Amino acid sequence: MSLTLLLDVAAGGLLLGGLYALIAVGLNLQYGLMRVLNVAHGEFLMLGGYLTYLLHVEAGVDPLLSLLVTGPVVFGAGVGLHAVLYRRLLRQERTREELEANSLLISFGLLFILQNGALLLWSADIRGYQYLDRPLRAFGTVFPANRVVAFVMAAIVTALLLLFLRRTLAGAAVRALMQDPVGARLMGIRVPRVHALCFGLGAGLAAVSGSLLSMLFELTPFVGLPYTITALVVIILGGLGSVGGSLLGGLLLGVVESLGVYFTAPDLRMVISYGVLALVLVLRPYGLFNPMARRPGQSGQA
Amino acid sequence: MGTPIGRRRFLRVAGGSAAAAVWLPRRAAAQSPVRVGFTLSATGPYAVGAGITQRPNYDLWVEQVNARGGLAVPGQGRRPIQLVEYDDRSEIETAVRLYEKMVTEDKVDLLLPPWGTAMNFAVAPVANKYGYPLIGPTAASLKIADLNLPYFYAVLAQPDAMMGALAAFLTEVKRQQRLNRVAVLHVADLFGLEQQGALMPLLKAGGFEIVEAKSYPLGVKDLTDVLKGIKAKGAEIFVALSYPPDTILATTQAKAVDFSPPVFYTSVGTAFPFFRDRFKASAEGVLGMGAWNPKVPYPGARGYFDAHVAKHKKEPDRWASAFAYATLQILEEAVGKVGLDRTRIKGYLDATRFSTVVGPIKFAKGVNQATPGMVGQWQKGEFEVIWPPERATAKAVVPKPAWA
């Protein structure tokens, strides 16, 4: 095969990887900060996708504009859910293991409720719409226009998130809490508030990714879980609690998957993802890009 | 075997007067419903096909039969149909369990099949074990025939006939237009495996150059990389032995990477009106597996089409939907002739040449021999039969117009 085709396929993977990164960053914010592993992450993605679909098909709203609705709405829902489901749990946490186990149970329940709720509301029918599904010619090859647009939007949202974390007081509080929960608390950071913010952000980011994905793929109430798994692979690749690591991990996984599928068969996509995961767990268990790699057991202990 | 419900009713009234005991069972039997059981996937990857091809026809048929007063059973008058139905969640083991349950606990009188080749393959042995005839409208597998299940019947053209028709069509195209380079994708499910197994030797025998042959999993999310590869290899003929979600996926993504070969063939789902409505002008010239449309010259075809539209406010799919309805016509006729004795129903199915909305159907060893493999093509909003020539409702358009 030619070099151009190789680059072409890799670039295609990069486009998808941008979305993986966005999905994973949201999950990582929740986990890195609170040790709450939200396995219903993909369900928030599914909700975002359906919201965009409904806004576009029923109300004629441009899918890109719908991000302005889906992100904030699901962010709000996330903050609300945090208040109802997690606040008490986080207050009562005794050990980290107990917190992780209980939060896992809660999010599994959430997964089933959201999935079956969607099934009741919207049935199992495949939903989809055509949006910019035409070829875009660049660099002597073609890319699906909707993928390029989705990638650019994912990049913009990620950049905004990084700006928020680096440049605002609330962002500084999030980073402080990630680095040293006890110290942050002593400095007067209101921990429950930051937790609620991060849970909402995670859900909102998932919804935005879902809105973008709905431009590319068809929706069913069951689309979420595979993306949760992809996001887990990405955050393990990039390092738990590392936002930058998730970004690089997402892009890397996208490229590896695309090339792997190209050289083997689409049947093996999951095998390739898990293969990468296994390799990383064996060779660099703290993640490829985690600056904290040499400081095991340091983070997140309250 | 008799009907357990009739007997139970009989016992209930047996304590009555002698006169009543003579009179009541007949009347009770006339009113007690015929219980018809099935599972269809309401969720999971098979839900789309089940909800388009089978479900609406089951509902339409029950409504029509009950409007006539019920299913005519010799000696019992007309008995209304009562459905006993479950969601198998696209899980094969769940379907198998539910078919056992419908026979042993629900004690249904008749069974209708679930949707899809692998599903039919799995539940056919259960139906066979209990002696329930099962006429499958969405089963395409020679392996089912190999299982040697005398109570299972398949109305669709099986993979050898279906792929034979496709290969014959492609050979004709090759002769006329010198198109030679073929890429074949198939879904890694019993359906895709068997079709692929039937097609590849035919393509090789036909002297085609096979530039790509790959499988992908059920529920695949992305085929762009594979399609880019196929495009780079200069495929002129694209064949996807696909199921509805991936038929949509492959077409969407072929369009998005600007892969528009002269011959573009996808399988199950191509004939769905949803395909035409989704792709609009881009559907023009897309070829698909099997074909039926209301223009075919068989009695009841147009009436069936109109009744489906009237009841469901949507058109039936242009392939297996009509076959699903035909299986119900066959079952109704058999029961009308021999009653609910399932051994006798089987005898009738084996011996009779049926006239249905898809034309004549005649089983030999459980496989319909009267319907050839067919190829369809979307042309100006209708899915035309374009192969074999003696069944064609229009001439094939090759090369396919570029994506709109």
CSV table of C-alpha atoms in Angstrom, one decimal, chain A:
chain,number,residue,atom,x,y,z
A,1,MET,CA,0.0,0.0,0.0
A,2,SER,CA,1.1,3.5,-0.7
A,3,LEU,CA,2.3,6.0,1.9
A,4,THR,CA,-0.5,8.5,1.0
A,5,LEU,CA,-3.1,5.9,1.8
A,6,LEU,CA,-1.4,5.1,5.1
A,7,LEU,CA,-1.4,8.8,6.0
A,8,ASP,CA,-5.0,9.1,4.8
A,9,VAL,CA,-6.1,6.2,7.1
A,10,ALA,CA,-4.1,7.6,10.0
A,11,ALA,CA,-5.6,11.1,9.5
A,12,GLY,CA,-9.0,9.5,9.6
A,13,GLY,CA,-8.1,7.9,12.9
A,14,LEU,CA,-6.9,11.2,14.2
A,15,LEU,CA,-10.3,12.7,13.4
A,16,LEU,CA,-12.1,10.1,15.4
A,17,GLY,CA,-9.5,10.2,18.1
A,18,GLY,CA,-10.3,13.8,18.7
A,19,LEU,CA,-13.8,12.7,19.7
A,20,TYR,CA,-12.5,9.9,21.9
A,21,ALA,CA,-10.3,12.5,23.7
A,22,LEU,CA,-13.3,14.7,24.4
A,23,ILE,CA,-15.3,11.8,25.7
A,24,ALA,CA,-12.4,10.6,27.9
A,25,VAL,CA,-11.6,14.0,29.3
A,26,GLY,CA,-15.1,14.2,30.8
A,27,LEU,CA,-14.8,10.9,32.5
A,28,ASN,CA,-11.4,11.7,33.7
A,29,LEU,CA,-12.5,14.9,35.3
A,30,GLN,CA,-15.0,13.0,37.4
A,31,TYR,CA,-12.7,10.1,38.3
A,32,GLY,CA,-9.6,12.1,38.8
A,33,LEU,CA,-11.3,14.5,41.2
A,34,MET,CA,-13.8,12.4,43.1
A,35,ARG,CA,-12.7,8.8,42.5
A,36,VAL,CA,-16.2,8.4,41.2
A,37,LEU,CA,-16.1,6.0,38.2
A,38,ASN,CA,-19.2,6.9,36.3
A,39,VAL,CA,-20.0,3.9,34.0
A,40,ALA,CA,-23.1,5.8,32.9
A,41,HIS,CA,-20.9,8.3,31.1
A,42,GLY,CA,-21.9,6.9,27.7
A,43,GLU,CA,-25.5,7.3,28.6
A,44,PHE,CA,-25.0,11.1,28.9
A,45,LEU,CA,-23.4,10.9,25.5
A,46,MET,CA,-26.5,9.1,24.2
A,47,LEU,CA,-28.7,11.8,25.7
A,48,GLY,CA,-26.7,14.5,24.0
A,49,GLY,CA,-27.1,12.6,20.7
A,50,TYR,CA,-30.8,12.3,21.0
A,51,LEU,CA,-31.3,15.9,22.1
A,52,THR,CA,-29.4,17.0,19.0
A,53,TYR,CA,-31.3,14.6,16.8
A,54,LEU,CA,-34.7,15.8,18.1
A,55,LEU,CA,-33.7,19.5,17.9
A,56,HIS,CA,-32.5,19.0,14.3
A,57,VAL,CA,-35.3,16.7,13.0
A,58,GLU,CA,-38.3,18.2,14.9
A,59,ALA,CA,-37.3,21.8,15.2
A,60,GLY,CA,-34.9,22.2,12.4
A,61,VAL,CA,-32.0,23.4,14.6
A,62,ASP,CA,-28.6,23.1,13.1
A,63,PRO,CA,-26.7,20.2,14.8
A,64,LEU,CA,-23.8,22.5,15.5
A,65,LEU,CA,-26.0,25.1,17.2
A,66,SER,CA,-27.6,22.4,19.2
A,67,LEU,CA,-24.3,22.1,21.2
A,68,LEU,CA,-25.3,25.3,22.9
A,69,VAL,CA,-28.4,23.5,24.2
A,70,THR,CA,-27.2,20.0,24.8
A,71,GLY,CA,-24.0,20.9,26.7
A,72,PRO,CA,-25.7,23.3,29.3
A,73,VAL,CA,-28.8,21.1,29.7
A,74,VAL,CA,-26.9,18.0,30.5
A,75,PHE,CA,-24.4,19.9,32.6
A,76,GLY,CA,-27.4,21.1,34.7
A,77,ALA,CA,-28.8,17.6,34.9
A,78,GLY,CA,-25.3,16.4,36.0
A,79,VAL,CA,-25.1,19.0,38.8
A,80,GLY,CA,-28.6,18.0,39.9
A,81,LEU,CA,-27.8,14.3,39.8
A,82,HIS,CA,-24.7,14.9,41.8
A,83,ALA,CA,-26.7,16.7,44.5
A,84,VAL,CA,-29.2,13.8,44.7
A,85,LEU,CA,-26.9,10.8,44.3
A,86,TYR,CA,-23.4,11.6,45.2
A,87,ARG,CA,-23.2,14.4,47.7
A,88,ARG,CA,-24.2,12.3,50.7
A,89,LEU,CA,-21.9,9.5,49.6
A,90,LEU,CA,-18.9,11.8,49.2
A,91,ARG,CA,-19.6,13.3,52.7
A,92,GLN,CA,-19.7,9.9,54.3
A,93,GLU,CA,-16.8,8.4,52.5
A,94,ARG,CA,-14.7,6.3,54.9
A,95,THR,CA,-12.2,4.7,52.7
A,96,ARG,CA,-11.4,5.2,49.0
A,97,GLU,CA,-12.3,1.6,48.3
A,98,GLU,CA,-15.8,2.1,49.8
A,99,LEU,CA,-16.4,5.2,47.9
A,100,GLU,CA,-15.3,3.7,44.6
A,101,ALA,CA,-17.5,0.6,45.1
A,102,ASN,CA,-20.6,2.6,46.1
A,103,SER,CA,-20.2,5.1,43.4
A,104,LEU,CA,-19.8,2.3,40.9
A,105,LEU,CA,-23.1,0.8,42.0
A,106,ILE,CA,-24.9,4.1,41.7
A,107,SER,CA,-23.6,4.7,38.2
A,108,PHE,CA,-24.6,1.2,37.1
A,109,GLY,CA,-28.1,1.9,38.3
A,110,LEU,CA,-28.0,5.2,36.4
A,111,LEU,CA,-26.9,3.4,33.3
A,112,PHE,CA,-29.9,1.1,33.3
A,113,ILE,CA,-32.4,3.8,34.2
A,114,LEU,CA,-31.1,6.1,31.4
A,115,GLN,CA,-30.9,3.4,28.8
A,116,ASN,CA,-34.3,1.9,29.5
A,117,GLY,CA,-35.8,5.3,29.8
A,118,ALA,CA,-34.5,6.2,26.4
A,119,LEU,CA,-35.9,2.9,25.1
A,120,LEU,CA,-39.4,3.7,26.4
A,121,LEU,CA,-39.3,7.2,25.1
A,122,TRP,CA,-37.7,6.7,21.7
A,123,SER,CA,-37.9,2.9,21.1
A,124,ALA,CA,-35.1,0.9,19.7
A,125,ASP,CA,-35.4,2.3,16.2
A,126,ILE,CA,-32.2,3.5,14.6
A,127,ARG,CA,-32.3,7.3,14.4
A,128,GLY,CA,-30.1,9.4,12.2
A,129,TYR,CA,-30.0,12.4,9.9
A,130,GLN,CA,-27.8,13.5,7.1
A,131,TYR,CA,-25.5,16.3,8.0
A,132,LEU,CA,-22.6,17.4,5.8
A,133,ASP,CA,-22.1,13.8,4.7
A,134,ARG,CA,-20.2,14.8,1.6
A,135,PRO,CA,-16.5,14.4,0.8
A,136,LEU,CA,-14.2,17.3,1.6
A,137,ARG,CA,-11.1,17.3,-0.6
A,138,ALA,CA,-7.8,18.3,1.0
A,139,PHE,CA,-4.1,17.2,0.7
A,140,GLY,CA,-4.9,15.1,-2.3
A,141,THR,CA,-7.4,12.9,-0.5
A,142,VAL,CA,-11.0,13.1,0.8
A,143,PHE,CA,-12.3,13.3,4.3
A,144,PRO,CA,-16.0,13.2,5.3
A,145,ALA,CA,-16.9,16.8,5.9
A,146,ASN,CA,-18.9,16.0,9.0
A,147,ARG,CA,-15.9,14.3,10.6
A,148,VAL,CA,-13.7,17.3,10.1
A,149,VAL,CA,-16.4,19.6,11.5
A,150,ALA,CA,-16.9,17.3,14.5
A,151,PHE,CA,-13.1,17.2,15.1
A,152,VAL,CA,-12.8,20.9,14.9
A,153,MET,CA,-15.7,21.4,17.4
A,154,ALA,CA,-14.1,18.8,19.7
A,155,ALA,CA,-10.9,20.7,19.6
A,156,ILE,CA,-12.6,24.0,20.3
A,157,VAL,CA,-14.5,22.6,23.3
A,158,THR,CA,-11.3,20.9,24.6
A,159,ALA,CA,-9.4,24.2,24.3
A,160,LEU,CA,-12.1,26.0,26.2
A,161,LEU,CA,-12.0,23.4,28.9
A,162,LEU,CA,-8.2,23.8,29.2
A,163,LEU,CA,-8.6,27.6,29.3
A,164,PHE,CA,-11.1,27.2,32.1
A,165,LEU,CA,-8.9,24.9,34.1
A,166,ARG,CA,-5.8,27.1,33.6
A,167,ARG,CA,-7.1,30.6,33.7
A,168,THR,CA,-10.1,30.8,36.1
A,169,LEU,CA,-10.3,30.6,39.8
A,170,ALA,CA,-12.8,27.7,39.7
A,171,GLY,CA,-10.4,26.0,37.3
A,172,ALA,CA,-7.5,26.5,39.8
A,173,ALA,CA,-9.7,25.0,42.5
A,174,VAL,CA,-10.3,21.9,40.4
A,175,ARG,CA,-6.6,21.6,39.7
A,176,ALA,CA,-5.7,22.1,43.4
A,177,LEU,CA,-8.2,19.5,44.4
A,178,MET,CA,-6.8,17.0,41.9
A,179,GLN,CA,-3.2,17.6,43.1
A,180,ASP,CA,-3.8,17.6,46.8
A,181,PRO,CA,-7.3,17.2,48.3
A,182,VAL,CA,-6.3,17.9,51.9
A,183,GLY,CA,-4.3,20.9,51.1
A,184,ALA,CA,-7.0,22.3,48.9
A,185,ARG,CA,-9.5,21.9,51.6
A,186,LEU,CA,-7.3,23.7,54.1
A,187,MET,CA,-7.0,26.6,51.6
A,188,GLY,CA,-10.7,27.1,51.9
A,189,ILE,CA,-11.8,25.5,48.7
A,190,ARG,CA,-15.5,24.4,49.0
A,191,VAL,CA,-15.0,20.8,48.0
A,192,PRO,CA,-18.6,19.7,47.4
A,193,ARG,CA,-19.1,22.6,45.1
A,194,VAL,CA,-16.1,21.7,43.0
A,195,HIS,CA,-17.2,18.1,42.9
A,196,ALA,CA,-20.7,19.1,41.6
A,197,LEU,CA,-19.1,21.3,39.0
A,198,CYS,CA,-16.8,18.6,37.8
A,199,PHE,CA,-19.6,16.0,37.7
A,200,GLY,CA,-21.7,18.4,35.7
A,201,LEU,CA,-18.8,19.2,33.4
A,202,GLY,CA,-18.1,15.5,32.8
A,203,ALA,CA,-21.8,14.9,31.9
A,204,GLY,CA,-21.9,18.1,29.7
A,205,LEU,CA,-18.8,17.1,27.8
A,206,ALA,CA,-20.2,13.6,27.2
A,207,ALA,CA,-23.4,15.2,25.9
A,208,VAL,CA,-21.4,17.5,23.6
A,209,SER,CA,-19.5,14.5,22.3
A,210,GLY,CA,-22.8,12.7,21.7
A,211,SER,CA,-24.2,15.6,19.8
A,212,LEU,CA,-21.1,15.6,17.6
A,213,LEU,CA,-21.2,11.8,17.2
A,214,SER,CA,-24.8,12.0,16.1
A,215,MET,CA,-23.6,13.8,13.0
A,216,LEU,CA,-21.5,10.8,12.0
A,217,PHE,CA,-23.3,7.7,13.3
A,218,GLU,CA,-26.8,6.5,13.8
A,219,LEU,CA,-28.3,6.5,17.3
A,220,THR,CA,-30.0,3.8,19.4
A,221,PRO,CA,-30.6,3.8,23.2
A,222,PHE,CA,-27.6,1.4,23.4
A,223,VAL,CA,-24.9,3.5,21.8
A,224,GLY,CA,-23.4,4.7,25.0
A,225,LEU,CA,-21.7,1.7,26.7
A,226,PRO,CA,-19.0,1.1,24.0
A,227,TYR,CA,-17.9,4.7,24.3
A,228,THR,CA,-17.7,4.4,28.0
A,229,ILE,CA,-15.3,1.5,27.5
A,230,THR,CA,-13.3,3.4,24.9
A,231,ALA,CA,-13.1,6.3,27.3
A,232,LEU,CA,-11.8,4.0,30.0
A,233,VAL,CA,-9.1,2.7,27.7
A,234,VAL,CA,-8.1,6.2,26.9
A,235,ILE,CA,-7.8,7.4,30.4
A,236,ILE,CA,-5.8,4.4,31.4
A,237,LEU,CA,-3.6,5.1,28.3
A,238,GLY,CA,-3.2,8.7,29.3
A,239,GLY,CA,-3.1,8.4,33.0
A,240,LEU,CA,-5.9,8.6,35.6
A,241,GLY,CA,-6.6,12.3,36.5
A,242,SER,CA,-4.4,13.7,33.7
A,243,VAL,CA,-6.4,15.9,31.3
A,244,GLY,CA,-3.5,16.3,28.9
A,245,GLY,CA,-2.9,12.6,29.0
A,246,SER,CA,-6.5,11.9,28.0
A,247,LEU,CA,-6.2,14.2,25.0
A,248,LEU,CA,-3.1,12.5,23.7
A,249,GLY,CA,-4.4,9.1,24.6
A,250,GLY,CA,-7.6,9.7,22.7
A,251,LEU,CA,-5.8,10.8,19.5
A,252,LEU,CA,-3.4,7.9,19.8
A,253,LEU,CA,-6.1,5.3,20.2
A,254,GLY,CA,-8.0,6.7,17.2
A,255,VAL,CA,-4.9,6.4,15.0
A,256,VAL,CA,-4.0,2.9,16.3
A,257,GLU,CA,-7.5,1.6,15.8
A,258,SER,CA,-7.8,3.0,12.3
A,259,LEU,CA,-4.5,1.6,11.1
A,260,GLY,CA,-5.1,-1.7,12.9
A,261,VAL,CA,-8.5,-2.1,11.3
A,262,TYR,CA,-7.1,-1.2,8.0
A,263,PHE,CA,-4.3,-3.8,8.1
A,264,THR,CA,-6.5,-6.5,9.7
A,265,ALA,CA,-10.3,-6.4,9.7
A,266,PRO,CA,-13.1,-4.4,11.3
A,267,ASP,CA,-13.8,-7.5,13.4
A,268,LEU,CA,-10.7,-6.9,15.3
A,269,ARG,CA,-11.3,-3.3,16.4
A,270,MET,CA,-12.0,-4.2,20.0
A,271,VAL,CA,-9.1,-6.7,20.1
A,272,ILE,CA,-6.8,-3.9,19.0
A,273,SER,CA,-8.1,-1.4,21.6
A,274,TYR,CA,-7.8,-4.0,24.4
A,275,GLY,CA,-4.4,-5.1,23.1
A,276,VAL,CA,-3.1,-1.5,23.4
A,277,LEU,CA,-4.6,-1.3,26.9
A,278,ALA,CA,-3.0,-4.5,28.0
A,279,LEU,CA,0.4,-3.4,26.6
A,280,VAL,CA,0.2,-0.1,28.5
A,281,LEU,CA,-0.9,-1.8,31.7
A,282,VAL,CA,2.1,-4.1,31.5
A,283,LEU,CA,4.7,-1.6,30.4
A,284,ARG,CA,3.5,1.7,31.9
A,285,PRO,CA,0.8,1.1,34.4
A,286,TYR,CA,0.5,4.7,35.4
A,287,GLY,CA,-0.3,5.8,31.9
A,288,LEU,CA,1.8,6.9,28.9
A,289,PHE,CA,1.7,10.6,29.5
A,290,ASN,CA,1.2,10.9,33.3
A,291,PRO,CA,3.6,13.3,34.9
A,292,MET,CA,2.8,11.7,38.2
A,293,ALA,CA,3.9,8.3,37.0
A,294,ARG,CA,6.8,8.1,39.4
A,295,ARG,CA,4.6,9.1,42.4
A,296,PRO,CA,2.3,6.1,42.8
A,297,GLY,CA,-0.4,6.3,45.5
A,298,GLN,CA,0.0,10.0,45.9
A,299,SER,CA,-3.2,11.4,44.5
A,300,GLY,CA,-6.8,11.5,45.6
A,301,GLN,CA,-6.5,10.4,49.2
A,302,ALA,CA,-8.8,12.5,51.4
